[in-house]
Coordinates of C-alpha atoms in Angstrom, one line a residue:
Chain A
M1 CA -3.0 20.5 -10.4
L2 CA -0.1 19.4 -8.1
I3 CA 3.3 21.8 -8.6
L4 CA 6.6 21.3 -6.6
N5 CA 8.6 24.6 -6.7
N6 CA 12.3 24.5 -6.6
V7 CA 12.0 22.0 -3.6
E8 CA 14.8 20.8 -1.4
V9 CA 14.8 18.1 1.0
T10 CA 17.0 17.6 3.9
F11 CA 17.2 14.4 6.1
D12 CA 18.2 15.2 9.8
P13 CA 19.9 17.1 10.0
F14 CA 21.8 18.3 7.1
I15 CA 21.9 15.8 3.9
L16 CA 20.5 17.3 1.1
V17 CA 18.9 14.7 -0.9
V18 CA 16.6 16.5 -3.3
K19 CA 18.4 19.7 -4.4
G20 CA 15.5 21.8 -5.9
V21 CA 13.0 20.0 -8.1
S22 CA 10.5 21.8 -9.9
M23 CA 7.8 20.0 -11.5
E24 CA 4.2 20.4 -12.6
V25 CA 1.4 17.4 -12.2
P26 CA -1.8 18.4 -14.3
E27 CA -4.8 17.1 -13.4
G28 CA -5.6 13.5 -14.7
S29 CA -2.5 12.8 -16.1
I30 CA 0.4 10.1 -15.6
V31 CA 3.5 11.6 -14.7
A32 CA 6.6 9.7 -14.8
I33 CA 9.8 10.3 -12.0
L34 CA 12.6 8.2 -13.9
G35 CA 15.7 7.6 -12.5
A36 CA 18.7 5.2 -11.1
N37 CA 18.7 4.2 -7.7
G38 CA 19.6 6.3 -5.0
A39 CA 18.4 9.3 -7.5
G40 CA 15.9 10.7 -5.2
K41 CA 12.8 9.6 -7.0
S42 CA 11.3 8.4 -3.9
T43 CA 12.2 10.8 -1.4
I44 CA 10.3 13.1 -4.0
L45 CA 7.0 11.3 -3.7
K46 CA 7.6 11.2 0.3
A47 CA 8.3 14.9 0.4
I48 CA 4.9 15.3 -1.1
S49 CA 3.1 12.7 1.3
G50 CA 4.6 13.9 4.2
V51 CA 5.9 10.5 4.7
I52 CA 9.6 12.1 5.3
R53 CA 8.6 13.8 8.3
M54 CA 8.6 10.0 9.9
E55 CA 12.0 9.7 8.5
R56 CA 13.3 12.8 10.0
G57 CA 13.5 14.8 7.0
R58 CA 11.9 17.9 5.8
V59 CA 11.3 20.3 3.0
S60 CA 14.0 22.8 3.8
H61 CA 13.4 25.2 0.5
G62 CA 10.9 25.7 -2.2
F63 CA 7.1 24.7 -1.8
I64 CA 4.5 21.9 -2.7
Q65 CA 1.4 23.1 -4.2
F66 CA -1.5 20.9 -4.4
N67 CA -4.7 23.0 -5.9
G68 CA -3.2 26.3 -4.4
K69 CA -2.9 24.9 -0.9
R70 CA 0.7 24.8 0.1
I71 CA 1.1 21.3 1.8
E72 CA 4.9 21.1 2.3
N73 CA 5.8 19.5 5.7
L74 CA 2.2 18.6 6.7
P75 CA 1.6 15.1 8.4
P76 CA 1.2 12.5 6.5
E77 CA -2.5 11.9 7.6
E78 CA -3.2 15.4 6.7
V79 CA -1.9 15.0 3.4
A80 CA -3.8 12.0 2.4
K81 CA -7.1 13.5 3.8
L82 CA -6.5 16.1 1.0
G83 CA -6.9 13.1 -1.6
I84 CA -3.2 12.4 -2.2
I85 CA -2.4 8.7 -1.4
Y86 CA 1.0 7.5 -1.3
V87 CA 1.6 4.1 -2.0
H88 CA 5.1 2.6 -0.4
E89 CA 7.7 1.1 -2.6
G90 CA 8.2 -2.7 -1.4
R91 CA 4.5 -3.9 -1.0
S92 CA 3.6 -2.9 2.4
V93 CA 0.6 -5.1 3.1
F94 CA -0.5 -5.5 6.7
E95 CA 0.3 -9.0 6.5
E96 CA -1.8 -10.3 9.6
L97 CA -5.3 -8.5 8.1
T98 CA -7.4 -10.6 5.5
V99 CA -7.3 -8.7 2.2
E100 CA -10.8 -7.3 2.7
E101 CA -9.7 -5.9 6.2
D102 CA -6.6 -4.6 4.8
L103 CA -8.6 -2.8 2.3
L104 CA -10.9 -1.3 4.4
A105 CA -8.2 -0.1 6.9
G106 CA -7.4 2.4 3.8
L107 CA -10.9 3.6 4.1
Y108 CA -10.2 5.2 7.6
G109 CA -9.2 8.4 6.2
R110 CA -12.4 8.7 4.5
R111 CA -15.5 7.4 6.6
S112 CA -18.1 9.0 5.0
L113 CA -17.7 6.2 1.7
D114 CA -20.0 3.5 2.1
P115 CA -17.4 0.4 2.8
K116 CA -19.5 -2.2 0.4
D117 CA -19.3 0.1 -2.2
A118 CA -16.0 1.1 -2.1
L119 CA -15.0 -2.5 -2.0
E120 CA -17.0 -3.3 -5.0
F121 CA -15.0 -0.2 -6.7
V122 CA -11.7 -1.8 -6.1
Y123 CA -12.9 -5.6 -6.9
N124 CA -14.0 -4.3 -10.0
Y125 CA -10.4 -3.2 -10.9
F126 CA -9.0 -6.4 -9.5
P127 CA -11.2 -9.4 -9.4
Q128 CA -8.2 -11.3 -8.2
L129 CA -8.6 -10.1 -5.1
K130 CA -11.9 -10.4 -4.7
R131 CA -11.5 -14.3 -4.9
K132 CA -8.8 -14.1 -2.1
R133 CA -10.8 -11.6 0.3
K134 CA -10.7 -13.8 3.4
L135 CA -6.9 -14.7 3.2
K136 CA -4.2 -13.1 4.9
S137 CA -2.7 -10.5 3.1
G138 CA 0.8 -11.6 3.8
L139 CA 0.1 -14.9 2.4
L140 CA -0.8 -13.5 -1.0
S141 CA 2.1 -13.8 -4.0
G142 CA 3.9 -10.3 -4.9
G143 CA 1.8 -9.5 -7.7
E144 CA -1.4 -9.8 -5.8
Q145 CA 0.3 -7.5 -2.7
Q146 CA 1.0 -4.7 -5.2
M147 CA -2.4 -5.0 -6.5
L148 CA -4.0 -4.5 -2.9
V149 CA -1.8 -1.9 -2.0
I150 CA -2.9 0.2 -5.1
G151 CA -6.4 -0.9 -4.3
R152 CA -5.8 -0.3 -0.6
A153 CA -5.3 3.5 -1.8
L154 CA -8.0 3.6 -4.5
I155 CA -10.3 2.7 -2.0
S156 CA -10.6 6.2 -0.5
K157 CA -11.1 7.8 -4.1
P158 CA -8.0 9.8 -3.8
D159 CA -7.4 12.4 -6.4
V160 CA -3.9 11.8 -6.5
L161 CA -1.8 8.5 -6.4
L162 CA 1.8 8.6 -5.6
L163 CA 3.2 5.2 -6.8
D164 CA 6.9 4.2 -5.6
E165 CA 8.5 1.7 -7.9
P166 CA 5.4 -0.6 -8.3
S167 CA 7.2 -3.0 -10.8
L168 CA 9.7 -3.8 -7.7
G169 CA 10.3 -7.4 -7.7
L170 CA 7.3 -8.2 -9.8
A171 CA 7.5 -10.6 -13.1
P172 CA 7.6 -8.7 -16.2
K173 CA 4.2 -10.1 -17.2
V174 CA 2.7 -8.9 -13.4
V175 CA 4.3 -5.5 -14.3
T176 CA 2.7 -5.1 -17.8
E177 CA -0.8 -6.1 -16.0
V178 CA -0.2 -3.4 -12.6
F179 CA 0.7 -0.8 -15.3
R180 CA -2.4 -1.6 -17.7
T181 CA -4.5 -1.3 -14.6
I182 CA -3.3 2.0 -13.6
K183 CA -3.6 3.1 -16.9
Q184 CA -7.3 1.6 -16.9
I185 CA -8.0 3.7 -13.6
N186 CA -6.7 6.9 -14.7
E187 CA -8.7 7.1 -18.1
S188 CA -12.1 5.9 -16.5
E189 CA -11.5 7.8 -12.7
G190 CA -9.7 10.6 -14.1
L191 CA -7.3 9.9 -11.5
T192 CA -3.8 11.9 -11.3
V193 CA -1.2 9.6 -11.0
V194 CA 2.8 10.4 -10.1
L195 CA 5.0 7.2 -10.9
A196 CA 8.6 6.8 -9.7
E197 CA 10.2 3.9 -11.4
Q198 CA 13.3 2.8 -12.4
N199 CA 11.5 0.8 -15.5
V200 CA 11.9 3.4 -17.7
R201 CA 10.4 1.5 -20.8
K202 CA 7.4 0.4 -19.0
A203 CA 7.0 3.7 -17.5
L204 CA 7.0 6.2 -20.5
E205 CA 4.2 3.7 -22.2
I206 CA 1.7 4.5 -20.0
A207 CA 2.9 8.0 -18.7
E208 CA 2.5 11.4 -20.5
Y209 CA 5.1 13.4 -19.3
G210 CA 8.3 12.1 -17.3
Y211 CA 11.0 13.8 -15.4
V212 CA 14.6 12.4 -15.5
I213 CA 16.3 12.7 -11.9
E214 CA 20.2 12.5 -11.1
G215 CA 21.7 13.1 -7.9
G216 CA 18.6 14.9 -6.9
R217 CA 18.3 17.3 -9.8
V218 CA 15.8 17.3 -12.9
V219 CA 18.4 16.5 -15.5
L220 CA 15.8 16.2 -18.7
H221 CA 12.4 16.7 -18.7
G222 CA 9.7 16.0 -21.6
T223 CA 6.5 14.5 -23.2
A224 CA 7.1 10.7 -23.2
E225 CA 7.4 10.4 -26.8
K226 CA 10.1 13.2 -26.8
L227 CA 12.0 11.3 -24.0
I228 CA 12.0 7.7 -25.8
R229 CA 13.4 9.4 -28.4
N230 CA 16.5 10.7 -26.8
P231 CA 19.3 9.6 -27.3
D232 CA 20.9 9.9 -23.8
V233 CA 17.8 8.0 -22.4
Q234 CA 18.0 5.5 -24.9
N235 CA 21.6 4.7 -24.0
Y236 CA 21.8 5.0 -20.4
Y237 CA 17.9 3.6 -19.2
L238 CA 16.9 1.7 -22.6
G239 CA 20.0 0.2 -23.4
I240 CA 20.0 0.7 -27.0
G241 CA 20.8 3.9 -29.4
E242 CA 22.2 4.5 -32.8
A243 CA 25.5 3.1 -32.3
G244 CA 24.0 -0.1 -30.8
R245 CA 24.6 -0.7 -27.2
I246 CA 27.5 1.3 -25.4
S247 CA 30.1 0.0 -23.4
Y248 CA 29.7 1.7 -20.0
Q249 CA 33.7 1.3 -19.5
D250 CA 34.2 4.2 -22.1
V251 CA 31.8 6.7 -20.9
K252 CA 33.6 9.0 -18.2
S253 CA 31.3 10.1 -15.4
Y254 CA 32.0 13.8 -16.1
K255 CA 31.2 13.5 -19.5
R256 CA 27.8 11.7 -18.9
R257 CA 26.8 14.6 -16.5
K258 CA 27.6 17.4 -18.9
R259 CA 25.5 15.3 -21.7
W260 CA 22.5 15.7 -19.3
I261 CA 22.8 19.3 -18.6
S262 CA 23.6 19.9 -22.3
Chain B
M10 CA -17.3 -30.9 44.1
V11 CA -14.8 -29.2 45.6
L12 CA -12.7 -29.4 42.6
L13 CA -15.8 -27.9 40.7
E14 CA -16.0 -25.3 42.8
M15 CA -12.1 -24.6 42.2
I16 CA -12.4 -24.6 38.9
V17 CA -15.1 -22.2 39.0
M18 CA -13.1 -20.0 41.1
G19 CA -10.5 -20.1 39.0
L20 CA -12.0 -19.4 35.7
A21 CA -13.8 -16.3 37.5
A22 CA -10.7 -15.2 39.1
G23 CA -9.2 -15.6 35.4
T24 CA -11.7 -13.2 33.7
I25 CA -10.1 -10.4 35.6
Y26 CA -6.3 -11.5 35.0
G27 CA -7.7 -11.4 31.3
V28 CA -8.8 -7.8 31.4
M29 CA -5.7 -7.0 32.8
A30 CA -3.6 -8.6 30.3
L31 CA -5.8 -7.4 27.6
S32 CA -5.1 -4.1 28.9
F33 CA -1.1 -4.6 28.9
V34 CA -1.4 -6.5 25.4
L35 CA -3.3 -3.6 23.8
I36 CA -0.1 -1.2 24.6
Y37 CA 2.4 -3.7 23.4
R38 CA 0.4 -4.8 20.3
V39 CA -0.4 -1.2 18.5
G40 CA 2.6 0.9 20.6
K41 CA 5.1 -1.9 20.9
I42 CA 5.5 -0.7 24.8
V43 CA 6.0 -3.0 27.7
N44 CA 3.8 -1.1 29.6
I45 CA 5.3 -1.9 33.2
A46 CA 3.0 0.3 34.7
V47 CA -0.2 -1.8 34.1
G48 CA -0.3 -2.9 38.0
D49 CA -0.3 0.8 38.9
M50 CA -3.5 1.6 36.2
V51 CA -5.1 -1.1 38.1
L52 CA -4.0 0.5 42.0
L53 CA -5.0 4.1 40.5
G54 CA -8.6 2.8 39.2
A55 CA -9.4 1.2 42.6
Y56 CA -8.5 4.6 44.5
L57 CA -10.7 6.5 41.9
I58 CA -13.5 4.5 41.9
F59 CA -13.4 4.7 46.0
A60 CA -12.9 8.4 45.5
F61 CA -15.8 8.8 43.1
S62 CA -18.3 6.5 44.7
G63 CA -17.6 7.9 47.9
L64 CA -19.2 11.2 46.6
G65 CA -22.5 9.0 47.0
L66 CA -24.3 10.4 44.6
V67 CA -26.5 7.6 44.2
E68 CA -28.6 6.0 47.3
D69 CA -28.1 2.4 46.2
P70 CA -24.9 1.1 46.6
V71 CA -24.4 -1.3 43.7
I72 CA -25.6 1.4 41.2
N73 CA -23.3 3.9 43.4
L74 CA -20.2 1.7 42.8
I75 CA -21.1 1.3 39.3
L76 CA -21.1 5.0 38.9
G77 CA -18.2 5.5 40.7
L78 CA -16.6 3.0 38.1
I79 CA -17.9 5.4 34.8
L80 CA -17.1 8.2 36.6
A81 CA -13.5 7.0 37.1
S82 CA -13.5 5.5 33.5
I83 CA -13.8 9.0 32.0
F84 CA -11.2 10.5 34.3
G85 CA -9.0 7.9 33.0
L86 CA -9.9 8.9 29.5
V87 CA -8.4 12.1 30.5
I88 CA -5.1 10.7 31.9
A89 CA -5.2 8.4 28.9
V90 CA -4.8 11.7 26.5
G91 CA -1.9 13.0 29.3
T92 CA 0.1 9.6 29.2
E93 CA 0.2 9.5 25.6
R94 CA 1.1 12.9 25.0
F95 CA 3.5 14.4 27.6
L96 CA 5.1 10.7 28.2
M97 CA 5.1 8.9 25.5
R98 CA 4.8 11.2 22.1
P99 CA 8.3 12.4 22.9
L100 CA 9.9 9.6 22.7
Y101 CA 8.5 7.8 19.7
G102 CA 11.7 6.6 17.3
Q103 CA 13.7 6.5 20.6
S104 CA 14.9 3.0 21.7
I105 CA 12.3 0.7 23.1
L106 CA 14.3 0.3 26.5
S107 CA 13.5 4.3 27.0
L108 CA 10.0 3.6 26.1
I109 CA 9.8 0.8 28.6
M110 CA 11.8 3.4 31.2
M111 CA 9.2 5.7 30.6
T112 CA 6.5 3.2 31.8
V113 CA 8.1 2.5 34.8
A114 CA 8.2 6.1 35.4
L115 CA 4.6 6.4 35.2
G116 CA 3.9 3.3 37.5
M117 CA 6.1 5.2 40.1
I118 CA 4.1 8.4 39.4
L119 CA 0.5 7.0 39.6
R120 CA 1.5 5.2 42.7
G121 CA 3.4 7.9 44.3
A122 CA -0.2 10.1 42.9
T123 CA -2.2 7.6 45.0
I124 CA 0.0 7.5 48.3
V125 CA 0.2 11.2 48.4
K126 CA -3.7 11.5 47.9
W127 CA -5.2 8.7 50.1
G128 CA -2.5 7.5 52.2
T129 CA -1.2 4.1 52.7
V130 CA -4.2 3.2 55.0
L131 CA -6.4 0.3 53.9
R132 CA -9.5 1.2 52.3
V133 CA -12.6 -0.9 51.3
F134 CA -15.2 0.5 48.7
P135 CA -18.2 2.5 50.2
G136 CA -20.9 -0.1 50.7
Q137 CA -18.7 -3.1 50.3
H138 CA -20.6 -5.2 52.5
E139 CA -23.9 -4.9 50.9
V140 CA -22.4 -4.9 47.2
F141 CA -20.1 -7.7 48.0
P142 CA -21.7 -9.6 50.9
P143 CA -19.6 -12.4 52.8
I144 CA -21.7 -14.9 52.0
P145 CA -20.9 -16.5 48.8
F146 CA -23.5 -16.7 45.6
T147 CA -24.8 -20.2 45.1
I148 CA -25.6 -21.9 41.8
G149 CA -26.5 -25.4 42.6
P150 CA -24.1 -27.2 44.3
I151 CA -21.4 -24.7 44.0
E152 CA -20.5 -21.5 46.0
I153 CA -18.6 -18.4 44.7
P154 CA -18.1 -15.4 46.0
Y155 CA -20.2 -12.2 44.7
V156 CA -17.2 -10.2 43.7
Y157 CA -16.5 -13.2 41.0
L158 CA -20.1 -11.9 39.4
W159 CA -18.8 -8.7 39.0
S160 CA -15.8 -9.9 37.5
I161 CA -17.4 -11.8 35.1
T162 CA -19.9 -9.5 34.1
G163 CA -17.6 -6.7 33.6
A164 CA -14.9 -8.9 31.8
F165 CA -17.5 -10.1 29.6
L166 CA -18.8 -6.7 28.8
I167 CA -15.3 -5.2 27.9
F168 CA -13.9 -7.7 26.2
G169 CA -17.1 -8.4 24.2
S170 CA -17.2 -4.7 23.2
F171 CA -13.7 -4.7 22.6
L172 CA -13.5 -7.8 20.5
Y173 CA -16.1 -6.3 18.3
L174 CA -14.3 -3.2 18.1
F175 CA -11.1 -4.8 17.4
R176 CA -12.1 -7.2 14.6
K177 CA -15.1 -5.9 12.9
T178 CA -15.0 -2.0 12.5
L179 CA -13.0 0.4 10.5
F180 CA -11.4 1.6 13.7
G181 CA -10.5 -1.9 14.7
F182 CA -8.5 -2.4 11.3
A183 CA -7.0 1.1 11.6
M184 CA -5.6 0.0 14.9
R185 CA -4.5 -3.2 13.6
A186 CA -2.6 -1.7 10.5
V187 CA -1.0 0.5 12.8
S188 CA 0.2 -1.9 15.1
L189 CA 1.5 -3.7 11.9
D190 CA 3.0 -0.3 9.7
P191 CA 2.4 2.8 11.2
E192 CA 3.9 4.2 8.2
A193 CA 1.9 2.8 5.6
A194 CA -1.0 3.4 7.9
A195 CA -0.3 7.1 8.2
T196 CA -0.2 7.6 4.2
H197 CA -3.8 6.2 4.4
G198 CA -5.2 9.0 6.7
I199 CA -4.6 7.1 9.7
S200 CA -3.7 9.5 12.8
I201 CA -1.0 7.4 14.6
K202 CA -1.0 9.7 17.5
K203 CA -4.9 9.8 17.8
I204 CA -4.8 5.7 17.7
Y205 CA -2.1 5.3 20.1
T206 CA -4.2 7.8 22.3
Y207 CA -7.5 5.8 22.0
T208 CA -5.4 2.5 22.6
W209 CA -4.2 4.3 26.1
M210 CA -7.8 5.0 26.7
I211 CA -9.4 1.5 26.5
A212 CA -6.1 0.4 28.3
Y213 CA -6.9 2.5 31.3
V214 CA -10.6 1.5 31.2
A215 CA -9.9 -2.1 31.1
A216 CA -7.5 -1.7 34.0
F217 CA -10.0 0.4 35.9
L218 CA -12.1 -2.5 35.6
A219 CA -9.5 -4.7 36.9
G220 CA -9.2 -2.2 39.9
L221 CA -12.6 -2.4 40.8
V222 CA -12.6 -6.5 41.5
L223 CA -8.9 -6.4 42.9
G224 CA -9.8 -4.1 45.2
A225 CA -12.7 -5.5 46.6
I226 CA -11.1 -9.0 47.1
N227 CA -8.0 -7.5 48.4
G228 CA -8.9 -4.3 50.0
I229 CA -7.1 -1.1 48.5
T230 CA -3.9 -0.7 49.1
V231 CA -0.6 -0.4 47.5
I232 CA -0.3 -4.1 47.3
V233 CA -2.9 -4.1 44.4
S234 CA -0.7 -2.7 42.3
Y235 CA 2.0 -5.5 42.5
L236 CA -0.7 -8.3 42.3
G237 CA -2.0 -6.5 39.0
L238 CA 1.5 -6.7 37.7
A239 CA 2.5 -9.8 38.8
R240 CA -1.0 -11.7 37.2
A241 CA -1.1 -9.1 34.2
L242 CA 2.4 -10.2 33.0
P243 CA 2.3 -14.0 33.2
A244 CA -1.4 -14.1 31.4
A245 CA -0.1 -11.8 28.6
L246 CA 3.0 -13.7 28.2
I247 CA 1.2 -16.9 28.1
G248 CA -1.2 -15.7 25.4
G249 CA 1.4 -14.5 23.3
L250 CA 2.2 -10.9 24.6
D251 CA 0.2 -9.5 21.1
S252 CA -2.9 -11.1 20.9
P253 CA -5.9 -10.0 22.9
G254 CA -7.8 -13.3 22.6
G255 CA -4.6 -14.8 24.2
A256 CA -4.5 -12.6 26.8
M257 CA -7.8 -13.6 27.9
L258 CA -7.2 -17.4 27.7
G259 CA -3.7 -17.1 29.3
G260 CA -5.6 -15.2 32.2
L261 CA -8.4 -18.0 32.6
L262 CA -5.7 -20.7 32.1
L263 CA -3.8 -18.9 34.9
G264 CA -6.8 -18.5 37.1
L265 CA -7.4 -22.1 36.7
I266 CA -3.8 -23.4 37.2
E267 CA -3.5 -21.2 40.4
H268 CA -6.9 -22.3 42.0
T269 CA -6.9 -26.1 41.1
V270 CA -3.0 -27.2 41.2
G271 CA -1.9 -24.2 43.5
T272 CA -4.0 -24.9 46.0
F273 CA -3.4 -28.5 46.1
L274 CA -0.2 -28.2 46.3
N275 CA -0.5 -25.2 48.7
A276 CA -1.3 -27.9 51.4
Y277 CA 2.0 -29.4 51.0
I278 CA 4.1 -26.8 50.0
P279 CA 2.9 -23.6 51.6
G280 CA 3.2 -20.4 49.8
I281 CA 3.7 -22.4 46.2
R282 CA 0.6 -20.8 44.9
A283 CA 1.8 -17.5 44.6
I284 CA 4.8 -18.8 42.2
I285 CA 2.7 -21.4 40.3
P286 CA 2.0 -18.6 37.8
Y287 CA 5.5 -18.3 37.0
I288 CA 6.2 -22.0 36.6
V289 CA 3.4 -21.8 33.8
L290 CA 4.8 -19.2 31.9
L291 CA 8.1 -20.6 32.2
V292 CA 6.9 -24.0 30.5
V293 CA 5.1 -22.5 28.2
L294 CA 7.6 -20.1 26.8
I295 CA 9.9 -23.2 26.6
V296 CA 7.5 -25.5 24.4
K297 CA 5.8 -22.3 22.4
P298 CA 8.5 -19.0 22.7
Y299 CA 5.8 -17.0 21.1
G300 CA 3.2 -18.0 23.7
L301 CA 0.1 -20.0 23.0
F302 CA -1.5 -17.2 20.5
G303 CA 1.2 -15.0 19.6
T304 CA 1.9 -14.2 16.1
V305 CA 4.5 -16.1 14.1
R306 CA 5.3 -13.8 11.7
I307 CA 4.6 -14.7 8.1
E308 CA 7.9 -14.3 6.5
R309 CA 7.9 -14.7 2.5
V310 CA 11.0 -15.1 0.7

């Protein structure tokens, strides 16, 4: 169980980005964090993983708890050792390593696992990677690189996977494939997944619960079915609604915000 | 036959340039730090080996010297931890220039420390004449000084074990991962600070080995530090700055050219041998700006 309680994140020295977010991620579930660009989705994931420390940010208020242990402001490698692996957005492969070496680099934090078994475990979910295992990872296609970074996170058998925009810059078909695999792993391994996404439709297809973030605050949360039926979500994120498409010119920004809070 | 001998000499001298370049390249590749202090690390190594083998723990002069090298290397590990922790770590995230200035400072400190401790008198290793006899070693028609046997063996050992570590082990993958994307590496439980510390350790040990060889050839004085930097830098640049294999080949190439072309030309233009490395460097950089084996970044659009 991963719990965020009233978490505030400030970046060097007082730029408040996340303004009191509370969340609960039950074990074995997929939870989506939804929102537009700059809403603070990535920052929340980075706060959990400790990566914000490398970007001169810190959790200045509230706490993050994982299985009863406080983990806010721990260095990223410590968080990783607890079994929480963060996957950067934008496919941060180690370009000059081969696919196999790239995957094995992910095993460094958990050297007790057998490298051969661990590799097979990943190839089982991503057979494409096995075929290209001797290739430099910088030369893979975008979708394969996304699979590689997810595989690299999986190889150390984490308990929680923090996925930052896995759909970024991928073709819709590839997005479907990646998401299907994530769901599959979640079901068969009992892996907890926190997914930050702009692609609301796709995210809610696999997630059980969702949090909508705007301007660093949770403005709406609920089960996936509830969110997808919510008229505001339909209007603003899915582009559909009872009245068909609405013109954004007609929507005053203050009105928009008011609706969210109500 | 003279030419053959020169080629062998050049390659033998090149191995030690390669080891120094390896020390330099590692720091650059993993930490993106241009380590100006590499020559002074070599000098410190020479003095430490001198000091530790001067204790005379073993009768046999050869084993005594090897023991000195091992003890100095262990001491070097401690210095590496200190270097990373107190000089480099506070500067991570700062500009490249301040990191370079810090290595300049490190060099000054190391060099200054050796002068404080051992003065400026020329020293030789204990048992220098037994370990490195003045009569050259002969293989068939070729005669090479004994010290180059040490350089070849040492370089082979350190380079071989390093390459194995770097290319075949999880530690090596982690090291390369940190060099490519520290932030992503950290999210996989790789401690960046530890990797940096280990890198400095390897760099110090390599430099100390070079200190043994250069100290044996030139005698141990402050000259060794200038010589170290003056050979490590062009060898590393020729090889491509971020490739350990390239560093060794750069060193070999440098030694080869220095001892063949340099020696020939020296008869006509006295003193040219000292600047031959830089002429080679110039030509290589003009033809291949990334060096011979440097990484040309894979860029996908």
